[in-house]
C-alpha cells in the first residue's frame, strides 16, 4: 500500500460520457485546485463547501485546458473524510487526461483502485461491508441487486452482524466470569444460556446467508424453457420478453441453440433461455443443441416445461415429466385452441393471446422464492463465507457445551466466530482481507 498521507487523484467517470470528473483527495487538494482552476466571476466564498464554481482549468503554463465546474468538500465532510475537490469538464478522454496530468504535476499521485473508498473506511466513516456496497451499486445488474447494495451501504448487513457480535461477546464474557468465579456463577445456568443464545445467533446467520438467494439477488435466476419442438417455447419466451427476438416458426427443431435473454420481473432479474426441443434426433447440429439444452436444464433455477394443450401428450413428454423435480412449472400452452389435456398444478396460458401470462410470472416469482429475497440478506460471497465460518465455529462451541466439556473450550470457538464476523465489517482489521476487498474496485472509487 502506498503512503496514505499522499494527495491522490483519478478520473472518476467512465469513458464515453459527455462529462468527465477528476477527483482529488488529501491535504494538498485545495492548494492544487487554486493553482489550476479559477472561477470566471469573482464570487464571495467561491470555495465554500459544496458550492459549484464555473471557471477555467489551466495547465502549468497558464494555457486553458477546458471550461469546467469545480466543487470543494472540506474535511471531514467528504467522501474520503479528507479535503476533496472534483472538477467536472467536457467529456471524452483528452480533457480529463490533461487535467489529471496537471494535477499530478502539482503534487498529487494517481490513486490506487478503490483508494478513495479505502480512505473512507480507514477513517471509520464506513465499515468494510459498506465499502463493498459501493461496488455493489456500481455493478448491480437488477433493481433488486441495487436495492440490496443500497441497504448494505446504509448499514443493513452491518447492523445485524453487529448484534450477532454483541451477543457472542457477552457469551465469551459470561464464560470467562463463570470460569473465574465458579462459586458465584452456576455453570449449568451459564451453559444453558450459551446454548440458547448461540442457537439464536446461528439461526439468524443462516437466515441471512443463503447462497442461492444471494446469487439470485446478485446475478438473477436462470429460467429455462423446455419441451418438444413446436409446443410454443419461443412464443412463450417472446411473450415473457414482450419482444420478438427469438425466431418463431412452425418448422419443428429450428431453435438449434440455447438463446438467452434477460428480463426483470418485480425487480428480480431473470436469464430466460429458450432451448432446442428435447427430442431424439440424428441431425448432428440439432444434437449439439439438444445437449446444450440438457446442460441448461441441469443448472436452471426454474424449468418451464411447455406442453401443447391442443394435442395429446406424447410418450416422450410423459417420460420427461415423470422425471420432473421441484424446479418445474408445467405450462399448458395454446389455451386459445380446444384443450385436450389437463395436468395437475399446471399454468394454463396462450402465448398467442397473452392470456394466463400474469399467472405464469407470479408462479415464476414464487418458485425462485422472490418473497424471501429481502434486502437484509447478504449478497456477497465473501460475507457468506465469513458467516459460514462463524456458523461452524459456533456449532463446534455448541457441541462442547452440550457434551458437558469445560466452558473455556466453547469460549475459544466463540472467539473464532467473532473474528469471522469481524471480517465482514472489517472490525478485525485483517490486512489481507481488506486488501482483497479493495483490489476489485475501480480507480476513482
Ligand atoms: P417452439 O418450437 O416450441 O419454440 O414453438 P414456437 O414458439 O416456434 O411455436 C410453434 C407454433 O405454435 C407456431 O406456429 C406458433 O405460432 C404456434 N403457437 C405458439 N403459441 C401458441 C398459442 O398460444 N396459441 C396458438 N394457437 N398457437 C401458438
Short mmCIF file of C-alpha atoms and ligand atoms in Angstrom, two decimals:
data_model
loop_
_atom_site.label_atom_id
_atom_site.label_comp_id
_atom_site.label_asym_id
_atom_site.label_seq_id
_atom_site.Cartn_x
_atom_site.Cartn_y
_atom_site.Cartn_z
CA UNK A 1 0.00 0.00 0.00
CA UNK A 2 1.30 3.45 -0.92
CA UNK A 3 1.55 6.29 1.57
CA UNK A 4 -1.90 7.12 2.85
CA UNK A 5 -0.93 10.75 3.52
CA UNK A 6 -0.43 11.49 -0.17
CA UNK A 7 -2.89 13.61 -2.03
CA UNK A 8 -4.45 11.28 -4.59
CA UNK A 9 -6.22 11.87 -7.88
CA UNK A 10 -8.13 9.92 -10.53
CA UNK A 11 -10.64 10.25 -13.31
CA UNK A 12 -13.85 9.21 -11.57
CA UNK A 13 -16.02 8.75 -14.67
CA UNK A 14 -16.03 6.04 -17.34
CA UNK A 15 -15.09 6.56 -20.96
CA UNK A 16 -17.57 7.88 -23.46
CA UNK A 17 -19.75 10.12 -21.28
CA UNK A 18 -20.48 13.74 -22.08
CA UNK A 19 -18.96 14.89 -18.78
CA UNK A 20 -15.72 13.76 -17.13
CA UNK A 21 -14.90 14.20 -13.47
CA UNK A 22 -11.42 14.36 -11.96
CA UNK A 23 -11.44 13.79 -8.23
CA UNK A 24 -8.63 14.80 -5.85
CA UNK A 25 -8.36 13.98 -2.13
CA UNK A 26 -5.78 14.83 0.52
CA UNK A 27 -4.27 17.66 2.47
CA UNK A 28 -2.90 19.48 -0.59
CA UNK A 29 -6.13 19.24 -2.55
CA UNK A 30 -7.21 22.86 -2.26
CA UNK A 31 -3.77 24.37 -2.88
CA UNK A 32 -3.62 22.25 -6.06
CA UNK A 33 -7.09 23.39 -7.10
CA UNK A 34 -6.23 27.05 -6.66
CA UNK A 35 -3.20 26.66 -8.94
CA UNK A 36 -5.05 25.02 -11.82
CA UNK A 37 -8.55 26.46 -11.67
CA UNK A 38 -10.06 29.89 -11.36
CA UNK A 39 -13.70 30.88 -11.25
CA UNK A 40 -14.78 33.08 -14.17
CA UNK A 41 -16.65 35.56 -11.97
CA UNK A 42 -15.44 36.82 -8.66
CA UNK A 43 -17.91 35.45 -6.14
CA UNK A 44 -17.88 35.76 -2.39
CA UNK A 45 -16.92 32.50 -0.67
CA UNK A 46 -16.31 30.87 -4.05
CA UNK A 47 -14.50 27.94 -2.46
CA UNK A 48 -17.21 27.30 0.15
CA UNK A 49 -18.10 23.68 0.97
CA UNK A 50 -20.26 22.09 -1.70
CA UNK A 51 -20.51 25.19 -3.90
CA UNK A 52 -20.21 24.65 -7.64
CA UNK A 53 -17.93 27.15 -9.34
CA UNK A 54 -17.93 27.81 -13.06
CA UNK A 55 -14.46 28.60 -14.39
CA UNK A 56 -11.45 27.55 -16.40
CA UNK A 57 -8.88 24.82 -15.78
CA UNK A 58 -5.30 25.72 -16.72
CA UNK A 59 -2.10 23.80 -17.20
CA UNK A 60 1.17 24.88 -15.59
CA UNK A 61 1.91 27.32 -18.46
CA UNK A 62 -1.39 29.07 -17.88
CA UNK A 63 -2.97 27.70 -21.08
CA UNK A 64 -6.68 26.93 -20.74
CA UNK A 65 -7.34 23.18 -20.78
CA UNK A 66 -11.13 23.39 -20.64
CA UNK A 67 -14.09 25.23 -19.23
CA UNK A 68 -15.19 23.41 -16.14
CA UNK A 69 -17.11 23.31 -12.88
CA UNK A 70 -15.28 22.73 -9.61
CA UNK A 71 -16.55 21.90 -6.15
CA UNK A 72 -14.78 21.60 -2.78
CA UNK A 73 -15.68 19.36 0.14
CA UNK A 74 -13.90 20.17 3.38
CA UNK A 75 -12.63 17.51 5.78
CA UNK A 76 -14.22 15.66 7.47
CA UNK A 77 -17.42 16.16 5.48
CA UNK A 78 -16.33 14.49 2.27
CA UNK A 79 -16.42 11.03 0.70
CA UNK A 80 -12.92 10.22 2.00
CA UNK A 81 -13.22 12.47 5.11
CA UNK A 82 -10.22 14.44 3.74
CA UNK A 83 -10.23 17.70 1.78
CA UNK A 84 -11.65 16.74 -1.62
CA UNK A 85 -12.31 18.63 -4.82
CA UNK A 86 -13.89 17.49 -8.04
CA UNK A 87 -13.61 19.15 -11.42
CA UNK A 88 -16.32 18.43 -13.98
CA UNK A 89 -15.24 19.10 -17.54
CA UNK A 90 -16.28 18.23 -21.05
CA UNK A 91 -16.36 14.52 -21.73
CA UNK A 92 -14.11 12.44 -23.92
CA UNK A 93 -10.83 11.22 -22.58
CA UNK A 94 -8.49 14.06 -23.62
CA UNK A 95 -9.74 16.82 -21.36
CA UNK A 96 -9.76 14.61 -18.25
CA UNK A 97 -6.29 13.23 -19.02
CA UNK A 98 -4.86 16.76 -19.47
CA UNK A 99 -6.39 17.90 -16.15
CA UNK A 100 -5.14 14.74 -14.42
CA UNK A 101 -1.63 15.35 -15.74
CA UNK A 102 -1.69 18.93 -14.43
CA UNK A 103 -2.99 17.87 -11.03
CA UNK A 104 -0.20 15.29 -10.83
CA UNK A 105 2.40 17.87 -11.85
CA UNK A 106 1.13 19.90 -8.90
CA UNK A 107 1.92 17.09 -6.48
CA UNK A 108 -1.00 14.63 -6.45
CA UNK A 109 -0.37 10.99 -7.22
CA UNK A 110 -2.57 8.57 -9.11
CA UNK A 111 -4.97 6.76 -6.77
CA UNK A 112 -4.85 3.00 -6.39
CA UNK A 113 -8.05 1.05 -7.23
CA UNK A 114 -10.62 1.82 -4.52
CA UNK A 115 -8.28 4.13 -2.62
CA UNK A 116 -10.87 6.90 -2.13
CA UNK A 117 -13.28 4.40 -0.57
CA UNK A 118 -10.44 2.77 1.36
CA UNK A 119 -9.69 6.13 2.97
CA UNK A 120 -13.37 6.45 3.94
CA UNK A 121 -13.04 3.00 5.55
CA UNK A 122 -9.70 3.66 7.29
CA UNK A 123 -11.03 6.90 8.77
CA UNK A 124 -14.03 4.97 10.16
CA UNK A 125 -16.70 6.76 8.11
CA UNK A 126 -17.88 3.46 6.65
CA UNK A 127 -17.14 -0.17 7.50
CA UNK A 128 -15.86 -2.82 5.13
CA UNK A 129 -19.27 -4.19 4.14
CA UNK A 130 -20.45 -0.66 3.40
CA UNK A 131 -17.36 -0.08 1.23
CA UNK A 132 -18.21 -3.24 -0.70
CA UNK A 133 -21.79 -1.99 -1.09
CA UNK A 134 -20.42 0.94 -3.12
CA UNK A 135 -19.06 -1.60 -5.61
CA UNK A 136 -22.33 -3.49 -5.43
CA UNK A 137 -24.25 -0.41 -6.53
CA UNK A 138 -21.84 0.25 -9.40
CA UNK A 139 -22.03 -3.37 -10.59
CA UNK A 140 -25.74 -4.03 -9.86
CA UNK A 141 -27.47 -5.98 -12.65
CA UNK A 142 -31.03 -5.59 -11.42
CA UNK A 143 -33.06 -3.21 -9.31
CA UNK A 144 -33.24 -5.78 -6.50
CA UNK A 145 -29.42 -6.07 -6.50
CA UNK A 146 -29.13 -2.28 -6.42
CA UNK A 147 -31.64 -2.03 -3.56
CA UNK A 148 -29.79 -4.70 -1.57
CA UNK A 149 -26.49 -2.82 -2.06
CA UNK A 150 -28.03 0.49 -1.01
CA UNK A 151 -29.42 -1.21 2.09
CA UNK A 152 -25.94 -2.63 2.74
CA UNK A 153 -24.42 0.83 2.27
CA UNK A 154 -26.82 2.17 4.86
CA UNK A 155 -25.54 -0.40 7.32
CA UNK A 156 -28.19 -3.10 6.76
CA UNK A 157 -25.76 -6.02 6.88
CA UNK A 158 -23.52 -4.38 9.50
CA UNK A 159 -26.41 -3.79 11.91
CA UNK A 160 -27.38 -7.49 12.02
CA UNK A 161 -23.75 -8.60 12.22
CA UNK A 162 -23.13 -6.03 14.97
CA UNK A 163 -25.96 -7.53 17.05
CA UNK A 164 -24.67 -11.08 16.49
CA UNK A 165 -21.18 -9.97 17.54
CA UNK A 166 -22.54 -8.30 20.69
CA UNK A 167 -24.35 -11.50 21.63
CA UNK A 168 -21.14 -13.53 21.16
CA UNK A 169 -19.04 -11.01 23.11
CA UNK A 170 -21.46 -11.22 26.05
CA UNK A 171 -21.27 -15.02 25.94
CA UNK A 172 -17.46 -15.02 25.97
CA UNK A 173 -17.57 -12.59 28.92
CA UNK A 174 -20.13 -14.77 30.70
CA UNK A 175 -17.99 -17.89 30.25
CA UNK A 176 -14.92 -16.07 31.49
CA UNK A 177 -16.82 -14.88 34.60
CA UNK A 178 -18.17 -18.39 35.23
CA UNK A 179 -14.66 -19.84 34.96
CA UNK A 180 -13.14 -17.19 37.23
CA UNK A 181 -15.86 -17.29 39.88
CA UNK A 182 -17.15 -20.88 39.94
CA UNK A 183 -18.65 -20.44 43.42
CA UNK A 184 -20.73 -17.45 42.45
CA UNK A 185 -21.83 -18.32 38.94
CA UNK A 186 -23.66 -21.53 38.27
CA UNK A 187 -22.04 -23.46 35.42
CA UNK A 188 -25.27 -25.25 34.47
CA UNK A 189 -27.17 -21.99 34.11
CA UNK A 190 -24.31 -20.47 32.11
CA UNK A 191 -24.18 -23.49 29.80
CA UNK A 192 -27.92 -23.19 29.19
CA UNK A 193 -27.56 -19.51 28.32
CA UNK A 194 -24.67 -20.24 25.95
CA UNK A 195 -26.76 -22.86 24.17
CA UNK A 196 -29.82 -20.61 23.83
CA UNK A 197 -28.01 -17.51 22.63
CA UNK A 198 -25.64 -19.41 20.32
CA UNK A 199 -28.52 -21.21 18.66
CA UNK A 200 -30.27 -17.88 18.18
CA UNK A 201 -27.18 -16.39 16.51
CA UNK A 202 -26.80 -19.46 14.24
CA UNK A 203 -30.46 -19.19 13.20
CA UNK A 204 -30.02 -15.51 12.36
CA UNK A 205 -26.79 -16.07 10.41
CA UNK A 206 -28.33 -18.91 8.43
CA UNK A 207 -31.35 -16.78 7.55
CA UNK A 208 -29.21 -14.01 6.06
CA UNK A 209 -26.54 -16.09 4.34
CA UNK A 210 -28.40 -18.29 1.85
CA UNK A 211 -26.12 -18.83 -1.16
CA UNK A 212 -28.91 -19.37 -3.66
CA UNK A 213 -30.79 -16.25 -2.60
CA UNK A 214 -27.57 -14.24 -2.71
CA UNK A 215 -26.78 -15.44 -6.22
CA UNK A 216 -30.29 -14.65 -7.45
CA UNK A 217 -30.11 -11.16 -5.90
CA UNK A 218 -26.71 -10.55 -7.47
CA UNK A 219 -26.96 -12.20 -10.87
CA UNK A 220 -30.58 -13.13 -11.31
CA UNK A 221 -32.29 -16.50 -11.62
CA UNK A 222 -31.97 -18.78 -14.61
CA UNK A 223 -35.28 -19.82 -16.14
CA UNK A 224 -35.16 -22.42 -18.89
CA UNK A 225 -37.94 -23.20 -21.35
CA UNK A 226 -38.12 -26.87 -22.20
CA UNK A 227 -40.44 -29.11 -24.17
CA UNK A 228 -40.80 -30.77 -27.54
CA UNK A 229 -40.45 -28.76 -30.75
CA UNK A 230 -43.48 -26.72 -31.79
CA UNK A 231 -45.22 -26.60 -28.40
CA UNK A 232 -44.66 -22.82 -28.28
CA UNK A 233 -41.47 -22.33 -26.25
CA UNK A 234 -40.16 -19.44 -28.37
CA UNK A 235 -43.61 -17.88 -28.32
CA UNK A 236 -43.77 -18.10 -24.51
CA UNK A 237 -40.27 -16.63 -24.30
CA UNK A 238 -41.28 -13.78 -26.59
CA UNK A 239 -44.40 -13.17 -24.58
CA UNK A 240 -42.24 -13.03 -21.43
CA UNK A 241 -39.79 -10.67 -23.03
CA UNK A 242 -42.55 -8.71 -24.74
CA UNK A 243 -40.38 -8.52 -27.81
CA UNK A 244 -39.68 -10.51 -30.94
CA UNK A 245 -36.05 -11.54 -30.68
CA UNK A 246 -36.45 -15.31 -30.77
CA UNK A 247 -37.31 -16.88 -34.09
CA UNK A 248 -40.91 -18.06 -34.07
CA UNK A 249 -41.65 -20.57 -36.78
CA UNK A 250 -43.82 -23.64 -37.34
CA UNK A 251 -40.97 -25.79 -38.69
CA UNK A 252 -40.03 -28.16 -35.85
CA UNK A 253 -36.50 -28.01 -34.46
CA UNK A 254 -35.33 -24.57 -35.67
CA UNK A 255 -34.19 -23.27 -32.28
CA UNK A 256 -30.93 -25.17 -32.52
CA UNK A 257 -29.03 -23.49 -29.78
CA UNK A 258 -29.74 -22.07 -26.37
CA UNK A 259 -30.90 -18.47 -26.72
CA UNK A 260 -30.63 -16.46 -23.52
CA UNK A 261 -32.24 -13.10 -22.83
CA UNK A 262 -32.52 -11.02 -19.74
CA UNK A 263 -35.78 -9.74 -18.31
CA UNK A 264 -36.69 -8.15 -15.00
CA UNK A 265 -39.80 -9.26 -13.08
CA UNK A 266 -40.70 -7.23 -9.99
CA UNK A 267 -37.11 -6.04 -9.78
CA UNK A 268 -35.69 -9.59 -9.95
CA UNK A 269 -33.51 -10.30 -12.96
CA UNK A 270 -34.22 -13.48 -14.92
CA UNK A 271 -31.95 -15.02 -17.50
CA UNK A 272 -34.52 -16.64 -19.79
CA UNK A 273 -33.25 -19.43 -22.02
CA UNK A 274 -35.10 -20.96 -24.92
CA UNK A 275 -33.67 -24.38 -25.61
CA UNK A 276 -33.70 -26.69 -28.59
CA UNK A 277 -36.63 -29.05 -28.43
CA UNK A 278 -35.79 -32.01 -26.27
CA UNK A 279 -36.21 -34.87 -28.69
CA UNK A 280 -34.14 -37.71 -30.02
CA UNK A 281 -32.57 -36.67 -33.28
CA UNK A 282 -30.00 -37.83 -35.85
CA UNK A 283 -29.21 -34.32 -37.14
CA UNK A 284 -25.66 -33.52 -35.92
CA UNK A 285 -26.25 -29.79 -35.40
CA UNK A 286 -29.52 -30.36 -33.64
CA UNK A 287 -27.85 -32.99 -31.43
CA UNK A 288 -25.45 -30.33 -30.10
CA UNK A 289 -28.42 -28.07 -29.42
CA UNK A 290 -30.18 -30.84 -27.52
CA UNK A 291 -27.06 -31.47 -25.41
CA UNK A 292 -26.79 -27.74 -24.60
CA UNK A 293 -30.46 -27.74 -23.69
CA UNK A 294 -29.85 -30.62 -21.28
CA UNK A 295 -26.93 -28.75 -19.66
CA UNK A 296 -29.01 -25.59 -19.30
CA UNK A 297 -31.81 -27.64 -17.76
CA UNK A 298 -29.50 -29.13 -15.17
CA UNK A 299 -28.30 -25.71 -14.00
CA UNK A 300 -31.65 -23.93 -14.11
CA UNK A 301 -33.35 -22.42 -11.08
CA UNK A 302 -36.74 -22.80 -12.77
CA UNK A 303 -37.77 -25.03 -15.68
CA UNK A 304 -40.82 -24.04 -17.70
CA UNK A 305 -41.92 -27.29 -19.33
CA UNK A 306 -44.22 -26.35 -22.18
CA UNK A 307 -46.96 -28.64 -23.48
CA UNK A 308 -49.24 -28.04 -26.45
CA UNK A 309 -52.65 -28.30 -24.80
CA UNK A 310 -54.36 -28.83 -28.15
CA UNK A 311 -52.81 -32.26 -28.70
CA UNK A 312 -52.36 -35.37 -26.61
CA UNK A 313 -49.12 -35.77 -24.71
CA UNK A 314 -46.52 -37.92 -26.44
CA UNK A 315 -44.81 -40.79 -24.63
CA UNK A 316 -41.61 -38.70 -24.68
CA UNK A 317 -43.35 -35.87 -22.86
CA UNK A 318 -44.82 -38.27 -20.34
CA UNK A 319 -41.37 -39.69 -19.73
CA UNK A 320 -39.78 -36.23 -19.38
CA UNK A 321 -42.46 -35.17 -16.93
CA UNK A 322 -42.10 -38.32 -14.86
CA UNK A 323 -38.57 -37.08 -14.07
CA UNK A 324 -39.58 -33.53 -13.15
CA UNK A 325 -38.45 -32.06 -9.85
CA UNK A 326 -39.50 -29.12 -7.67
CA UNK A 327 -37.95 -26.60 -10.08
CA UNK A 328 -40.53 -27.38 -12.77
CA UNK A 329 -43.60 -25.38 -13.78
CA UNK A 330 -45.72 -27.17 -16.40
CA UNK A 331 -47.34 -24.85 -18.94
CA UNK A 332 -50.42 -25.84 -20.90
CA UNK A 333 -49.89 -23.53 -23.87
CA UNK A 334 -52.29 -22.72 -26.72
CA UNK A 335 -55.31 -22.34 -24.43
CA UNK A 336 -56.96 -20.34 -27.22
CA UNK A 337 -57.43 -23.67 -29.06
CA UNK A 338 -59.57 -26.56 -27.86
CA UNK A 339 -57.75 -28.13 -24.99
CA UNK A 340 -57.45 -31.93 -24.89
CA UNK A 341 -55.18 -32.36 -21.87
CA UNK A 342 -55.08 -31.43 -18.20
CA UNK A 343 -52.12 -31.54 -15.84
CA UNK A 344 -52.21 -31.07 -12.10
CA UNK A 345 -50.91 -27.70 -10.94
CA UNK A 346 -50.07 -26.57 -14.47
CA UNK A 347 -50.36 -22.96 -15.62
CA UNK A 348 -52.83 -22.65 -18.48
CA UNK A 349 -51.90 -19.94 -20.94
CA UNK A 350 -51.85 -18.76 -24.51
CA UNK A 351 -48.61 -17.22 -25.72
CA UNK A 352 -50.62 -16.05 -28.72
CA UNK A 353 -53.27 -14.03 -26.87
CA UNK A 354 -51.31 -13.33 -23.68
CA UNK A 355 -53.96 -14.96 -21.52
CA UNK A 356 -52.50 -16.56 -18.36
CA UNK A 357 -49.18 -14.69 -18.60
CA UNK A 358 -49.72 -12.95 -15.26
CA UNK A 359 -50.34 -16.26 -13.52
CA UNK A 360 -47.14 -17.52 -15.11
CA UNK A 361 -44.99 -14.60 -13.90
CA UNK A 362 -46.47 -14.98 -10.39
CA UNK A 363 -45.58 -18.67 -10.38
CA UNK A 364 -42.00 -17.97 -11.56
CA UNK A 365 -41.50 -15.41 -8.78
CA UNK A 366 -42.96 -17.86 -6.27
CA UNK A 367 -40.61 -20.64 -7.47
CA UNK A 368 -37.47 -18.55 -7.07
CA UNK A 369 -38.59 -17.51 -3.59
CA UNK A 370 -38.84 -13.82 -4.54
CA UNK A 371 -40.67 -13.12 -1.27
CA UNK A 372 -37.59 -14.29 0.67
CA UNK A 373 -35.28 -12.06 -1.33
CA UNK A 374 -35.49 -9.31 1.23
CA UNK A 375 -32.87 -6.64 1.17
CA UNK A 376 -31.35 -7.60 4.52
CA UNK A 377 -29.82 -10.79 3.20
CA UNK A 378 -26.12 -10.94 2.37
CA UNK A 379 -25.45 -10.83 -1.33
CA UNK A 380 -21.66 -11.07 -1.45
CA UNK A 381 -19.92 -14.48 -1.44
CA UNK A 382 -17.21 -13.03 0.84
CA UNK A 383 -19.78 -12.14 3.51
CA UNK A 384 -21.43 -15.53 3.20
CA UNK A 385 -18.07 -17.31 3.57
CA UNK A 386 -17.41 -15.33 6.76
CA UNK A 387 -20.91 -16.10 8.08
CA UNK A 388 -20.41 -19.81 7.31
CA UNK A 389 -17.08 -19.79 9.14
CA UNK A 390 -18.81 -18.18 12.11
CA UNK A 391 -21.67 -20.72 11.99
CA UNK A 392 -19.25 -23.69 12.02
CA UNK A 393 -17.29 -22.21 14.92
CA UNK A 394 -20.48 -21.61 16.93
CA UNK A 395 -21.72 -25.12 16.14
CA UNK A 396 -18.42 -26.50 17.46
CA UNK A 397 -18.88 -24.44 20.62
CA UNK A 398 -22.39 -25.84 20.98
CA UNK A 399 -21.05 -29.40 20.72
CA UNK A 400 -18.57 -28.75 23.55
CA UNK A 401 -21.25 -27.29 25.80
CA UNK A 402 -23.80 -29.98 25.02
CA UNK A 403 -21.27 -32.71 25.79
CA UNK A 404 -20.57 -31.02 29.15
CA UNK A 405 -16.95 -30.17 28.35
CA UNK A 406 -15.29 -27.23 30.18
CA UNK A 407 -16.83 -23.95 29.03
CA UNK A 408 -13.41 -22.48 28.03
CA UNK A 409 -13.43 -24.87 25.07
CA UNK A 410 -16.56 -23.19 23.79
CA UNK A 411 -15.14 -19.73 24.50
CA UNK A 412 -12.30 -20.37 22.03
CA UNK A 413 -14.71 -21.27 19.25
CA UNK A 414 -16.99 -18.36 20.04
CA UNK A 415 -13.97 -16.02 19.77
CA UNK A 416 -13.18 -17.55 16.40
CA UNK A 417 -16.76 -16.87 15.31
CA UNK A 418 -16.35 -13.28 16.49
CA UNK A 419 -13.28 -12.86 14.31
CA UNK A 420 -15.06 -14.33 11.30
CA UNK A 421 -17.92 -11.85 11.73
CA UNK A 422 -15.39 -9.06 12.29
CA UNK A 423 -14.02 -9.81 8.83
CA UNK A 424 -17.39 -8.88 7.31
CA UNK A 425 -17.36 -5.36 8.70
CA UNK A 426 -13.56 -5.05 8.81
CA UNK A 427 -13.53 -4.67 12.60
CA UNK A 428 -10.97 -7.44 12.89
CA UNK A 429 -8.69 -5.21 10.70
CA UNK A 430 -7.29 -8.20 8.86
CA UNK A 431 -4.96 -6.53 6.27
CA UNK A 432 -5.20 -9.42 3.85
CA UNK A 433 -8.99 -9.29 3.88
CA UNK A 434 -9.00 -5.50 3.44
CA UNK A 435 -6.54 -5.67 0.51
CA UNK A 436 -8.65 -8.36 -1.15
CA UNK A 437 -11.78 -6.23 -0.90
CA UNK A 438 -10.25 -3.12 -2.43
CA UNK A 439 -8.32 -4.82 -5.22
CA UNK A 440 -11.60 -5.35 -7.11
CA UNK A 441 -12.51 -1.66 -7.06
CA UNK A 442 -12.02 0.63 -10.00
CA UNK A 443 -9.60 3.55 -9.86
CA UNK A 444 -11.50 6.71 -8.96
CA UNK A 445 -13.88 4.95 -6.50
P1 LIG B 1 -41.21 -23.97 -30.19
O1 LIG B 1 -40.68 -24.82 -31.30
O2 LIG B 1 -41.62 -24.81 -29.03
O3 LIG B 1 -40.31 -22.86 -29.81
O4 LIG B 1 -42.60 -23.35 -30.73
P2 LIG B 1 -42.88 -21.93 -31.41
O5 LIG B 1 -42.94 -20.86 -30.38
O6 LIG B 1 -41.97 -21.76 -32.57
O7 LIG B 1 -44.37 -22.17 -31.86
C1 LIG B 1 -44.73 -23.23 -32.73
C2 LIG B 1 -46.04 -22.90 -33.41
O8 LIG B 1 -47.10 -22.81 -32.46
C3 LIG B 1 -46.04 -21.55 -34.16
O9 LIG B 1 -46.78 -21.67 -35.33
C4 LIG B 1 -46.73 -20.62 -33.17
O10 LIG B 1 -47.35 -19.54 -33.83
C5 LIG B 1 -47.74 -21.55 -32.55
N1 LIG B 1 -48.13 -21.12 -31.20
C6 LIG B 1 -47.31 -20.83 -30.16
N2 LIG B 1 -48.04 -20.49 -29.09
C7 LIG B 1 -49.35 -20.52 -29.45
C8 LIG B 1 -50.59 -20.27 -28.76
O11 LIG B 1 -50.65 -19.90 -27.59
N3 LIG B 1 -51.74 -20.46 -29.49
C9 LIG B 1 -51.71 -20.87 -30.78
N4 LIG B 1 -52.88 -21.00 -31.37
N5 LIG B 1 -50.58 -21.10 -31.44
C10 LIG B 1 -49.40 -20.94 -30.80
#
